[in-house]
Structure formats: C-alpha cells, structure tokens
Coordinates of C-alpha atoms and ligand atoms in Angstrom, one line a residue:
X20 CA -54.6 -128.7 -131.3
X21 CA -58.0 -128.1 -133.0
X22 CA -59.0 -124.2 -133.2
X23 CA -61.9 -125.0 -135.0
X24 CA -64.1 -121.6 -135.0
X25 CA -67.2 -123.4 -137.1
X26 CA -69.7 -120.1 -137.9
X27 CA -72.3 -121.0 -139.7
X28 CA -74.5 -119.4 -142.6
X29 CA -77.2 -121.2 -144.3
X30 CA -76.9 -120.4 -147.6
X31 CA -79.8 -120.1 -150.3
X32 CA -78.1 -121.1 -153.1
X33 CA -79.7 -118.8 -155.7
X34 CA -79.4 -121.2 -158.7
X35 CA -82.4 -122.4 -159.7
X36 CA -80.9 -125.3 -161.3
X37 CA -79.2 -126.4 -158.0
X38 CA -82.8 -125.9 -156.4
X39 CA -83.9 -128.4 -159.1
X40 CA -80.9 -130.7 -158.3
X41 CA -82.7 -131.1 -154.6
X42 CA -79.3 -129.4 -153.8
X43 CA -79.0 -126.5 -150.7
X44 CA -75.4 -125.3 -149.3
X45 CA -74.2 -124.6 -146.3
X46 CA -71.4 -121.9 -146.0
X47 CA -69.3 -122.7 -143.0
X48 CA -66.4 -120.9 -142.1
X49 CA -63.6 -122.8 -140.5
X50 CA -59.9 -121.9 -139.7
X51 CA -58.6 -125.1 -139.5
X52 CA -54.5 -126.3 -139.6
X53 CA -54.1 -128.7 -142.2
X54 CA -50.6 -129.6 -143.1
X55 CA -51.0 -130.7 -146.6
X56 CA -53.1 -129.6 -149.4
X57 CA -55.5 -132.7 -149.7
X58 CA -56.2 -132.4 -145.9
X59 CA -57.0 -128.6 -146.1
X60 CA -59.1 -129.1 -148.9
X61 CA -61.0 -132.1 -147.8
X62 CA -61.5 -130.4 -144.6
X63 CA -63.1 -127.8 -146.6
X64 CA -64.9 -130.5 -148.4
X65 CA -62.7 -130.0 -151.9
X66 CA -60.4 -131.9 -154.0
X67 CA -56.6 -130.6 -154.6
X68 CA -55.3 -132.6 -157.5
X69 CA -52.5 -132.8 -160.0
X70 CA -51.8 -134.0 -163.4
X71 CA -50.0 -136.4 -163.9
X72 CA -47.7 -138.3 -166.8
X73 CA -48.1 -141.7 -166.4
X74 CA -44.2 -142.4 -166.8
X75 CA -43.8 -140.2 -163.9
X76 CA -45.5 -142.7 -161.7
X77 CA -42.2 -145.1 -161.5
X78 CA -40.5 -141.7 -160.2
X79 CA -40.3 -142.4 -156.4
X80 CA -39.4 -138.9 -155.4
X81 CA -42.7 -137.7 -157.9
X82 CA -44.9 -140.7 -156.3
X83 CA -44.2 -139.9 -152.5
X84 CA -45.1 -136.2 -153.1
X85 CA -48.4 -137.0 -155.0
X86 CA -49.5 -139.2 -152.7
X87 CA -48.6 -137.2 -149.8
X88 CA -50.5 -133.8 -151.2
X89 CA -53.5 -134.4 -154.0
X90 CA -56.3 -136.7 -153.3
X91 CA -57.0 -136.3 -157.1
X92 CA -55.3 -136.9 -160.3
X93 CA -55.9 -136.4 -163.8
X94 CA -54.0 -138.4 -166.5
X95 CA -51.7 -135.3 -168.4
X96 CA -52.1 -137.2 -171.5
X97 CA -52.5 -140.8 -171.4
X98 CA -57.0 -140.4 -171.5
X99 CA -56.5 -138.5 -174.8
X100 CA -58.1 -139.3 -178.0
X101 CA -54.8 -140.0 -179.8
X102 CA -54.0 -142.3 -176.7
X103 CA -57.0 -144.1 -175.9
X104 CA -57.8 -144.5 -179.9
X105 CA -54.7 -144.5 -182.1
X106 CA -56.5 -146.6 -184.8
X107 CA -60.3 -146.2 -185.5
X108 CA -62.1 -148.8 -183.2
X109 CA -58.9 -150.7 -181.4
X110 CA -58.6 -148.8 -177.8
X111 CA -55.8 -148.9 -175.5
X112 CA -56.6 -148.4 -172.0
X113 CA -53.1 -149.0 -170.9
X114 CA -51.9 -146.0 -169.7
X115 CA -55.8 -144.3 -168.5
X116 CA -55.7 -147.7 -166.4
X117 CA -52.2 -147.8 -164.4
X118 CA -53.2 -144.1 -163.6
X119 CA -56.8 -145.2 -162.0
X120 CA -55.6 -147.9 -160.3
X121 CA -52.5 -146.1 -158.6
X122 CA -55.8 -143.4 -157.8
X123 CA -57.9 -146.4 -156.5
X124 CA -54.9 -147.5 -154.2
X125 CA -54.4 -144.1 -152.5
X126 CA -57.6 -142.7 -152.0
X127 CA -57.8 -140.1 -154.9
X128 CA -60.5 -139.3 -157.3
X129 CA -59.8 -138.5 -161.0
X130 CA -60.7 -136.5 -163.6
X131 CA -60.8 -137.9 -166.7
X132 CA -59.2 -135.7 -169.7
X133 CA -60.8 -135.3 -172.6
X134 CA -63.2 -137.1 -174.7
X135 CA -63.2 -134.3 -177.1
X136 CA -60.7 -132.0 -178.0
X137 CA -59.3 -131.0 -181.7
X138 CA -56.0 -130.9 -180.7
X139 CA -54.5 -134.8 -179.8
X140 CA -56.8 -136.2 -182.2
X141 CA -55.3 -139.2 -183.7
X142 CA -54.0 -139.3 -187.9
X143 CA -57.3 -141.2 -188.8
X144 CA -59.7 -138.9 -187.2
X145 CA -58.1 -136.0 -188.3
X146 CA -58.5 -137.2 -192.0
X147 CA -62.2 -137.7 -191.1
X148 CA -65.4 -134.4 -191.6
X149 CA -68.9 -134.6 -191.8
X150 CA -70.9 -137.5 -190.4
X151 CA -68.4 -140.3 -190.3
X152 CA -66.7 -137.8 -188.0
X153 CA -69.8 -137.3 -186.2
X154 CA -69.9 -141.1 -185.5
X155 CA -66.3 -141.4 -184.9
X156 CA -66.7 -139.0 -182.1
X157 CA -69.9 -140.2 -180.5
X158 CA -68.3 -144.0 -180.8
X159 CA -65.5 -142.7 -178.9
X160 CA -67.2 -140.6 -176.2
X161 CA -69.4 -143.9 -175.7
X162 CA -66.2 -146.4 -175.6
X163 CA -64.4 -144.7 -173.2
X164 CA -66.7 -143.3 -170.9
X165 CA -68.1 -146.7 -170.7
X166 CA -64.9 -148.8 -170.3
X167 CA -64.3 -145.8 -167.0
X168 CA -67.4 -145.8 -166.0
X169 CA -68.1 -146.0 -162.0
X170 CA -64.4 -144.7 -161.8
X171 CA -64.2 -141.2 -162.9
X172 CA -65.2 -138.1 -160.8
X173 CA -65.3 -135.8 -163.9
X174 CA -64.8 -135.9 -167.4
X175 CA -63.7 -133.3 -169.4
X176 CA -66.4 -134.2 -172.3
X177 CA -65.4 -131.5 -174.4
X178 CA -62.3 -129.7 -174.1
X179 CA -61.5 -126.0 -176.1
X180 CA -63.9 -125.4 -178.2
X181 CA -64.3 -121.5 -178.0
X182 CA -62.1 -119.1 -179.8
X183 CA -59.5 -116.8 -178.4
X184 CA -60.4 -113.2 -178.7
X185 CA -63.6 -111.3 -178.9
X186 CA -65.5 -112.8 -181.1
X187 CA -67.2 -115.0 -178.2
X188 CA -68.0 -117.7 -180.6
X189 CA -67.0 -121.6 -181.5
X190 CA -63.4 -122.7 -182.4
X191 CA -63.1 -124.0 -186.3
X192 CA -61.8 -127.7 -186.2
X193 CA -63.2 -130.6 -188.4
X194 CA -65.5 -131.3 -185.2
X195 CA -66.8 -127.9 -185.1
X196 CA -67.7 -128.2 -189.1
X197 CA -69.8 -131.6 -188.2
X198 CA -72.4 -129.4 -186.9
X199 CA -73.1 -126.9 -183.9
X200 CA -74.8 -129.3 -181.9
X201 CA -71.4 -132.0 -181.7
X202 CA -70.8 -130.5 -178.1
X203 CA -74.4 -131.6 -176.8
X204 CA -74.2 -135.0 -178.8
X205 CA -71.2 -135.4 -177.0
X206 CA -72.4 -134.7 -173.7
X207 CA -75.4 -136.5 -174.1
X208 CA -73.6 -139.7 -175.2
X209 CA -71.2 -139.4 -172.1
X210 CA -74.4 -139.0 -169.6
X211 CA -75.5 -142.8 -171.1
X212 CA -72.4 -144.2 -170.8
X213 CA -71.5 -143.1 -167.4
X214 CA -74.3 -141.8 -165.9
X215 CA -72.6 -141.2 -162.5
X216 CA -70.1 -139.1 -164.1
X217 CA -69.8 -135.5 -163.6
X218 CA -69.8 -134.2 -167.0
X219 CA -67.3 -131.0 -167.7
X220 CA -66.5 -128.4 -170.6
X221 CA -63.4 -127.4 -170.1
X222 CA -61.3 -124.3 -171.1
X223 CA -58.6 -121.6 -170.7
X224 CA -58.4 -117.9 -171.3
X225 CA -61.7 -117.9 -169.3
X226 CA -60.0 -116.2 -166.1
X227 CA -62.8 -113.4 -165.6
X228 CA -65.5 -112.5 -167.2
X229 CA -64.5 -111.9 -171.2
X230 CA -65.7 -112.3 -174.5
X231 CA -64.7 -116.3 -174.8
X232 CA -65.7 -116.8 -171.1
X233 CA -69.2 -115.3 -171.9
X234 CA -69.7 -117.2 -174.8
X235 CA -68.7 -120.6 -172.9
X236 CA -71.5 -118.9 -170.3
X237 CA -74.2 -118.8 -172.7
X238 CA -73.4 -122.1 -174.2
X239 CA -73.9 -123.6 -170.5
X240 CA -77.5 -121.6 -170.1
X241 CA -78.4 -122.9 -172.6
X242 CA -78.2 -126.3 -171.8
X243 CA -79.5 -125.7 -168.4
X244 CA -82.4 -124.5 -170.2
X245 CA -82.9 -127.4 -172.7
X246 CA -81.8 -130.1 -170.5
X247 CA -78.3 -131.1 -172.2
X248 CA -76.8 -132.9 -169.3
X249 CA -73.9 -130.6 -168.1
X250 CA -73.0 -130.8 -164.5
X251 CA -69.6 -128.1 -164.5
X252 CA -67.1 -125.8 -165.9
X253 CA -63.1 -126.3 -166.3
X254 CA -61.5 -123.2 -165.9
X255 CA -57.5 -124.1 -167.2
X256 CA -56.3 -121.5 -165.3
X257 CA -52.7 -121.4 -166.9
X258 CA -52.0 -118.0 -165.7
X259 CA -49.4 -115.3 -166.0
X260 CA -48.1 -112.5 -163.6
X261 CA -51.4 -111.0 -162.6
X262 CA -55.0 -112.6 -161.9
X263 CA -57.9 -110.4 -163.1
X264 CA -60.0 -109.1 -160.6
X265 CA -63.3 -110.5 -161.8
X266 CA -61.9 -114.2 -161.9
X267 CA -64.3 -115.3 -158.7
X268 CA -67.0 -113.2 -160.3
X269 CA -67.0 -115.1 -163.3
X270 CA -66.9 -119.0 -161.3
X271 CA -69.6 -117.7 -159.4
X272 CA -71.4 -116.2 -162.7
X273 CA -71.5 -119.8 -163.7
X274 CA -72.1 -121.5 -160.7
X275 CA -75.3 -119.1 -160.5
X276 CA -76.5 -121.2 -163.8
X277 CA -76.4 -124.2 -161.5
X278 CA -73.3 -126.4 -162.5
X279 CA -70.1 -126.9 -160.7
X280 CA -67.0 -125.3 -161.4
X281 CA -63.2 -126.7 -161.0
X282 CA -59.8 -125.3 -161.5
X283 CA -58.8 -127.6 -163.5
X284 CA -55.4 -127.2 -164.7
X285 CA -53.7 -124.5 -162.4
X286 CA -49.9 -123.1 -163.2
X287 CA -49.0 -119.4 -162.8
X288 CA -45.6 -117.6 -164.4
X289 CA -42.9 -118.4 -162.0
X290 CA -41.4 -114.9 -160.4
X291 CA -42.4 -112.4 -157.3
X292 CA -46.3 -112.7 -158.3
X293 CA -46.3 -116.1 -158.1
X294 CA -47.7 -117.2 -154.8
X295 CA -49.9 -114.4 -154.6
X296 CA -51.6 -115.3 -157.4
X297 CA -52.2 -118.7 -156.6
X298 CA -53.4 -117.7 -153.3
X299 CA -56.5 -115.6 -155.0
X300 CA -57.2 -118.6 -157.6
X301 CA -57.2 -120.8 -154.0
X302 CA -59.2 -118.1 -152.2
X303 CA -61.3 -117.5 -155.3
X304 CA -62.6 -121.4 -155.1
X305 CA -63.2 -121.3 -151.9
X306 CA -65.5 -118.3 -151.7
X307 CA -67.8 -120.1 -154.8
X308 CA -69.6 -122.9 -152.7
X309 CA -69.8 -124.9 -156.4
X310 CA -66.0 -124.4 -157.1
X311 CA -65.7 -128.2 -155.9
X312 CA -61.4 -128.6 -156.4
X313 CA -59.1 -127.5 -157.6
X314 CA -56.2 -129.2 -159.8
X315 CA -52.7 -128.1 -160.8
X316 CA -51.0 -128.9 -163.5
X317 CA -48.4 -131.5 -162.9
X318 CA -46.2 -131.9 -159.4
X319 CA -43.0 -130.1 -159.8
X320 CA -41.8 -127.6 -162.0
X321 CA -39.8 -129.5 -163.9
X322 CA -43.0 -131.9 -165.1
X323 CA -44.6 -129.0 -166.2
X324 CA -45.5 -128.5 -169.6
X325 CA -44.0 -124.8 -169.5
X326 CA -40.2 -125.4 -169.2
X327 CA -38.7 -122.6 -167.3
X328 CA -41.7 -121.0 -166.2
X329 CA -40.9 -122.9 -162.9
X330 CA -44.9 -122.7 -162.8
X331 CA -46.0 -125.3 -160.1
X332 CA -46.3 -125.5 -156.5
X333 CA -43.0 -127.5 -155.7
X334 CA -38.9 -127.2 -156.9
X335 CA -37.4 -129.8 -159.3
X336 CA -35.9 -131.5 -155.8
X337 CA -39.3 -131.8 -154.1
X338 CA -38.7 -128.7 -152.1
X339 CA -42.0 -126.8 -151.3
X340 CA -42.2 -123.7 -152.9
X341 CA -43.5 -120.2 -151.2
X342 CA -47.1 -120.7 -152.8
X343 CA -47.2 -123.8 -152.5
X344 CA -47.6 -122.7 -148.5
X345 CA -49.9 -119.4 -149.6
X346 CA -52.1 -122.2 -151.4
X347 CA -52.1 -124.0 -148.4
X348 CA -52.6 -120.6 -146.1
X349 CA -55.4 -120.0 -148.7
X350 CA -56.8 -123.6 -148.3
X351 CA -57.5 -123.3 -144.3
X352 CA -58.5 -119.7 -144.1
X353 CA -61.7 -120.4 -146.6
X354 CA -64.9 -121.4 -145.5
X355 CA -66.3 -125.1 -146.0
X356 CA -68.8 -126.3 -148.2
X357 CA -71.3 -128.8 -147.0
X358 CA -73.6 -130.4 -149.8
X359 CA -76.5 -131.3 -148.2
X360 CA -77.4 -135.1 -149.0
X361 CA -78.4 -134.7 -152.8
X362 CA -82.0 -135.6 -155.0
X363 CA -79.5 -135.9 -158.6
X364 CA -81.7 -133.6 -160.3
X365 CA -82.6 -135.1 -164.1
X366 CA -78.8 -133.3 -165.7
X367 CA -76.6 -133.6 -162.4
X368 CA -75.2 -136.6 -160.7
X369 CA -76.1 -136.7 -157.4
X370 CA -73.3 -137.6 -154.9
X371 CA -69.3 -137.2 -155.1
X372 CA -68.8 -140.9 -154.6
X373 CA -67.9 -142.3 -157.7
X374 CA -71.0 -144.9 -158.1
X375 CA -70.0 -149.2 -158.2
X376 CA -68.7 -150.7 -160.7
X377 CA -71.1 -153.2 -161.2
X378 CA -74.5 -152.3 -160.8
X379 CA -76.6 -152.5 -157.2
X380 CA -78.9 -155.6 -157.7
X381 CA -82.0 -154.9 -158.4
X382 CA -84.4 -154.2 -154.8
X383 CA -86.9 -156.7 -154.3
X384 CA -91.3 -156.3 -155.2
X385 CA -92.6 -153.7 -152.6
X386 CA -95.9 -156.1 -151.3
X387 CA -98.1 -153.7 -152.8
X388 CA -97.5 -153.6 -156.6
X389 CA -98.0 -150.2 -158.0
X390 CA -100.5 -149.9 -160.3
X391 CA -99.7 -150.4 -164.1
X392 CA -99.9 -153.0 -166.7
X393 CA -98.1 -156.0 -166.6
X394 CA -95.2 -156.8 -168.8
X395 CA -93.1 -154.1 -169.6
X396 CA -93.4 -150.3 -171.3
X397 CA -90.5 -148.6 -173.3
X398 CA -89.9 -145.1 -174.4
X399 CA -87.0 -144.0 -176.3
X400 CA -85.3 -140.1 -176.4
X401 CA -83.0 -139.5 -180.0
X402 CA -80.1 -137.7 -180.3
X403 CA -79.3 -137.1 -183.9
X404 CA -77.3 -135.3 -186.0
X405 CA -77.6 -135.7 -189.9
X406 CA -76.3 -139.0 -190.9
X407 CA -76.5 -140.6 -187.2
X408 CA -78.0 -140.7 -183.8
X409 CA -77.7 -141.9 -180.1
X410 CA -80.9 -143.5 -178.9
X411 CA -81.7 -143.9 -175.0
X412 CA -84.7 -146.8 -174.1
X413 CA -86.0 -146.5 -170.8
X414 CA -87.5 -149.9 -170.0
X415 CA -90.3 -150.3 -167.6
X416 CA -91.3 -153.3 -165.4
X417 CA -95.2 -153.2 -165.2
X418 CA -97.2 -154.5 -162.1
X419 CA -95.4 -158.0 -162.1
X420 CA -92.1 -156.7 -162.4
X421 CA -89.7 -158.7 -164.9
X422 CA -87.4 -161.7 -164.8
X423 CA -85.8 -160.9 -168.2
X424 CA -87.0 -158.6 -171.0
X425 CA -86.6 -157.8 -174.7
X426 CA -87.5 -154.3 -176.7
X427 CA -87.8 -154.3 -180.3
X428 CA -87.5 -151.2 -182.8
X429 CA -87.9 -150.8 -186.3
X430 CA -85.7 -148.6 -188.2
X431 CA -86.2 -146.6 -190.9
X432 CA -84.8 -147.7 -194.5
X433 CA -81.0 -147.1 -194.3
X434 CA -80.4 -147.1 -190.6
X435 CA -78.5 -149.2 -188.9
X436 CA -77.3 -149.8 -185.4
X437 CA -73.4 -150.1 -185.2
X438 CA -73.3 -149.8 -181.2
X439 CA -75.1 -151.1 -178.1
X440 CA -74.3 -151.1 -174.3
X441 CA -76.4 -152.2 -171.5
X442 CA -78.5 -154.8 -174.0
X443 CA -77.8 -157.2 -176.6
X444 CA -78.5 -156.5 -180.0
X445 CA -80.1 -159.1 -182.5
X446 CA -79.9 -157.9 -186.3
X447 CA -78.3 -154.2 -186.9
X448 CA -81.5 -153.2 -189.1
X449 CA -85.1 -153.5 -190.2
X450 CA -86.8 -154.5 -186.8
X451 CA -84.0 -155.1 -184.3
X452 CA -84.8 -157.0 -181.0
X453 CA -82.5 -155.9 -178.1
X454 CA -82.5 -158.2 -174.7
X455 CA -81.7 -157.2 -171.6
X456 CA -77.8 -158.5 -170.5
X457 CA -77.4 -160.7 -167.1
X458 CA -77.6 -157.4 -164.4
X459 CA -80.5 -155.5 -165.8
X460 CA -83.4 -158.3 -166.4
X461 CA -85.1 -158.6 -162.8
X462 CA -87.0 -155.9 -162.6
X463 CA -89.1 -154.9 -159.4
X464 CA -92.7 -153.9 -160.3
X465 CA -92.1 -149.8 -161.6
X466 CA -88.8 -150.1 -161.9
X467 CA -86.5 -148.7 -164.6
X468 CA -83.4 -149.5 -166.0
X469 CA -81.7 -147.9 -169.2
X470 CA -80.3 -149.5 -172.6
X471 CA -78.6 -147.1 -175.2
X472 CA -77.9 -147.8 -179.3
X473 CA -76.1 -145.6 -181.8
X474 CA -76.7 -145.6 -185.6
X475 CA -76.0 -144.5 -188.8
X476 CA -78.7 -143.3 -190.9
X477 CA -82.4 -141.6 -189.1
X478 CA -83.6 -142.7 -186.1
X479 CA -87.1 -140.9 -187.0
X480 CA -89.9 -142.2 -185.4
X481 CA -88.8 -145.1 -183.3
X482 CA -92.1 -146.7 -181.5
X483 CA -90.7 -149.5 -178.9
X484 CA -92.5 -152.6 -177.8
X485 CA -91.3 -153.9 -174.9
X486 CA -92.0 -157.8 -173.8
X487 CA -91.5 -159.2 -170.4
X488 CA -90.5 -163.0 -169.5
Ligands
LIG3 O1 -49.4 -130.9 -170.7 C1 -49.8 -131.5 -171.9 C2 -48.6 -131.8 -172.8 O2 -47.8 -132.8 -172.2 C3 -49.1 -132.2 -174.2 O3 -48.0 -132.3 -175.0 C4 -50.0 -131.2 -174.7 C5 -50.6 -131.5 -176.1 O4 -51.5 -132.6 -175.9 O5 -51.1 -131.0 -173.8 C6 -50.8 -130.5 -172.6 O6 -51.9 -130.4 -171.8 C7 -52.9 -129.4 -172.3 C8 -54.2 -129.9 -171.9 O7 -54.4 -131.2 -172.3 C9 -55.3 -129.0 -172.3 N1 -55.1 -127.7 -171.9 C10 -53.8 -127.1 -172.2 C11 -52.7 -128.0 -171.6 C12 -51.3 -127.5 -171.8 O8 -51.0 -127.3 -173.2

C-alpha cells in the first residue's frame, strides 16, 4: 500500500553558493513505508552507507546484510595512505578495488576515505617535512584520485586536521608544518584528478556548533570565497550518550556556505540513549536539504572499531537492533530532497552519478564555427607551495577545431615536471612539449579539454603556446 502524502514547498535555498551552482531545492514531505534503510533513504533521495573492512566482505552473514540495507560503502581502511602507498611511489589498489567492484555489482556508491590524514600515514612519509612532504602528498592525492576516478561519489580529501578543544585552529602534524595552505593544495589537486568527484573535509568532535566546528566553518567560507574547489563537510559523528541540541543547526550553518554535508561515520554509545540518538542524527539530515547521506560506521557491533560499545545499528548475530528501526522510523518520517537538474557551478560537481570511466567522445563541429582563431589557445592556473606546484592547462580548439594538439611551457631554472595525467610529457625541464593522449585530441571548434603537471621547483610565469594538427 502506498500512503504517499507528497506536500510540497519550494524552497529558496539561501546559499549563494548553491545559487551559483545553478542549484534550487525542493523540500517535499513524504511519509513513505520503506522496509530497509537504503530504500527509505533513496526514497528520500539520500544515501545510507556503511564502512566496511574488506576481509569482512568473504563474511556471508556480513555480506547479505550490507547488501540488503546500504546502497553505499566506504572502505574502513583499505583507501588509506599507509594502504594505498606503503612504499613511496609503488601503490596497491588491491583492497580499494575488491571494495569498488563488490559496490559496482550491488548498486552502491562509495565514499572514498582519505587522501589526507596524519594518522595512517605510512613509515616513509612519516620520516618526510617540508617540501618533499609537500610533493609526497600532492603525488599521492593525484595517484589515487586518478586511478578512482569516474568511481567515487566522495572523497574525504582531507581528513582531521583541526584541533580538539577551543582553540578553533589547525592540528600540528608534519603536513600541517608544510604550510597552511597543504589542505587547498590538496583539494585542488583532487578536483584535476577526478573532476567528477565530490570533494570532502572530514571530521569529528564537530557535533554542534563549537570552537573546532567553527574553525572547520571558516576554513570552508573561505574557500567558497576564493574558489578552492570544496563541494562538502564529513561530520564523524562518533557520538556518546546525548546529542547536542545545535547538531542540525551546525549542518545547516554549513550547508548555508553552499556545500554538502554527510554523516559520515555514524556510531553512538550502546545503552538506553542509543536509538534516540540516532534517530535525531537521522532526523537531523533529513531536515538539512544538503545533508545528502548518511553512513555508519561498520555493520554490526562486533565490526565496530569500539569494542563493547555495541555502537552500531545491528547485534553480532545480524539481529536488528531497536535504532536500527528508529533510524529507519526516522528515515520515512523526513521530507525528500529533490535537486533540481544541476548547472556544476565552477567548485561543485554537478550530478550524483558518478561520471564514465572513460571519457564521452568528443561532440561533433556545430555547422557554424564560433568565432576564434584557428589552431588552438592555452592558459594555465598554478598551484604552488614553496618548493613545488600543480599546474592545470586548459586547451582550446580555435575555429577549426583540432585532430591532435601539443602545448609547450618553459620552466623556470630548477623546475622540473615529475608528474603528468591527461597529456604526454616530452623532456621534464627547460621548454617541455606535452601532447594530447588518444581521447582528448579531436576537438570540436571552442571546445575545451584539461591536462594537469606537477613540479618541483617554481612554476612562475608559465606562458603556453598551444599548436593544433
Ligand atoms: O575504524 C578504523 C580502525 O579500523 C583503524 O584501526 C583506525 C586507524 O586507522 O581508523 C579507524 O577509523 C577512523 C577513521 O578512519 C577516521 N575517523 C575515526 C575512525 C575511528 O578511529
């Protein structure tokens, strides 16, 4: 039986940076009936997903509940630094892999978890400061967001890198010490590796509006302001016995800014508060048309990192728990959000749907040629940091669009490129001549297409010329 009651309520979505994303909201309140959480959440057009240790997945009784409840997962561990990096430039993929393709098989998004954090950094980095640090990290960031790209909803870019108490400020760590601007580095090396990415900062101790949460806040208007590419908020959510009253002021506080926000690692103190509290982070979401999921973290309470805490939604023997069913209560009662069909704004990613693999080919000369020269133009935006940058080249095809093209830089005395994607790369210093690779060469007349480099040394004063064949 369907006792859908659908009320409603355009609306304006006060954030002037999801007015510059193109992006309106539709409230809509719905009872609805689901009988799992995935269902209730995608009928309210959210996510419910879990973490997950990948040596869980050849647990049968673990596999039938995750695929019967989340419709998103997030690797526990296995898309860490120390993981996907153990030794400085050799990657291992394995276990980030076998967790995206069980995901791909069932239907369920993920979350990818974390390109930055100062905990889980492997031995080498650890050992590592300054700006051989800086390019450690930036090298990593581009790897692995580039070896995932096209397959990750989200990606926690950065991950803890406040301070607990009131000072409101950053946490030490030796990528903290590289410089204050290693968090917008970071981000802006994840947006050119995997453009269609959401891209996250992610934290705990951030439940309601508080000294570290306010910092995180001004961090985040910040970069709206200056056009770091940020598209949303982690909020850990590992909670206790009692959920602070301003928890879905401070999601909306940020949504407000105009990014996203996520629950992103839900698990409450086992005991008699338990389901209530999981039913106000639930209803909390909900009311925030930007809270876009919700994930909890791990299945059971006996794959959860905190022991005897018996802190997730479902017993040791599968059994649900009583919130598991006030999460789900929670899930139908809220209202629905409805993105209307997104303009991606020039820092947010458009649509959910995690973009192909490979890239679209390349849409055919409109009969009228836009006006422009012929051949090709090429601009490049920097990223640096002192001993290294990130450079993004923009490549334009002029009136007679472009069957294959090459851009050559010269850079300065002492730079040198050590990284490429979406070009190929002739000489690593003086003038360098990067050429288009096999998917981005045809080029309809106006058209754009993007190539990135990083490098030691400056990247001062770059001046591309761009030749068409
Ligand atoms: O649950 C994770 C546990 O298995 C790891 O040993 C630990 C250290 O890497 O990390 C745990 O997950 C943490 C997450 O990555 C970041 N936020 C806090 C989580 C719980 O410690």
């Amino acid at each position: 039986m369907n006792h859908k009651r659908v009320l409603r309520l355009a609306v304006t979505v006060a954030a002037t940076g999801a007015l510059a994303a193109g992006m309106t909201m539709t409230l809509t309140s719905t009872a609805s009936a689901g009988t799992t959480l995935k269902a209730s959440a995608a009928e309210k057009g959210r996510y419910f997903g879990a973490a997950v240790a990948g040596q869980k997945l050849s647990d049968n009784a673990y596999v039938t509940i995750l695929n019967r409840e989340f419709n998103s997962v997030v690797a526990e561990n296995d898309m860490k630094w120390d993981a996907t990096e153990p030794q400085q430039g050799r990657f291992n993929y394995t276990g980030g892999d076998r967790l995206v393709a069980h995901a791909q098989a069932n239907g369920m998004s993920v979350r990818g978890h974390a390109l930055l954090w100062y905990q889980q950094e492997p031995g080498w980095a650890q050992n590592m400061s300054g700006s051989a640090l800086r390019s450690a990290m930036i090298n990593h960031v581009t790897q692995v967001a580039t070896h995932f790209k096209g397959k990750i909803y989200a990606w926690d870019v950065v991950n803890e890198a406040f301070a607990d108490g009131n000072s409101g400020g950053r946490r030490d760590s030796n990528l903290q010490r590289t410089g204050n601007d290693w968090i917008e580095a970071a981000f802006r090396a994840a947006r050119v590796a995997d453009p269609g990415a959401k891209l996250c900062y992610n934290d705990y101790n951030t439940d309601g509006i508080n000294a570290k949460s306010t910092g995180i806040y001004n961090m985040v208007r910040d970069f709206k302001s200056r056009g770091v590419p940020i598209d949303c908020v982690g909020f850990q959510s590992h909670l206790g016995t009692s959920l602070s009253s301003d928890y879905q002021a401070n999601l909306q506080r940020f949504a407000d800014l105009g990014v996203d926000v996520q629950i992103t690692e839900l698990d409450v103190m086992g005991g008699g508060n338990q389901a209530n509290i999981f039913a106000g982070v639930t209803r909390a979401c909900m009311n925030v048309s930007r809270c876009t999921g919700i994930t909890t973290w791990g299945v059971r309470d006996c794959d959860s990192w905190r022991g005897s805490d018996n802190a997730l939604l479902f017993e040791c023997n599968g059994n649900k728990k009583a919130a598991y069913t006030s999460v789900l209560n929670a899930l139908n009662a809220g209202p629905a959000i409805t993105p209307s069909p997104t303009t991606p704004g020039p820092t947010t990613p458009g649509p959910t749907s995690p973009p192909p693999t490979t890239p679209p080919p390349t849409t055919p000369p409109p009969t009228t040629p836009p006006p422009g020269p012929e051949g090709c133009t090429a601009s490049v935006s920097l990223n640096s940091w002192n001993g290294g940058f990130v450079a993004s080249v923009k490549v334009t095809a002029g009136s007679a669009g472009t069957n294959g093209w090459n851009v050559s830089v010269t850079l300065p005395g002492g730079a040198s490129v050590t990284n490429t994607w979406s070009a190929t790369a002739s000489g690593s210093t003086g003038t360098v001549r990067f050429t288009n690779v096999n998917y981005n060469g045809r080029l309809a007349a106006g058209q754009v297409t993007e190539f990135g480099f990083q490098g030691t040394g400056s990247g001062a004063g770059l001046t591309p010329t761009c030749t068409a064949s």
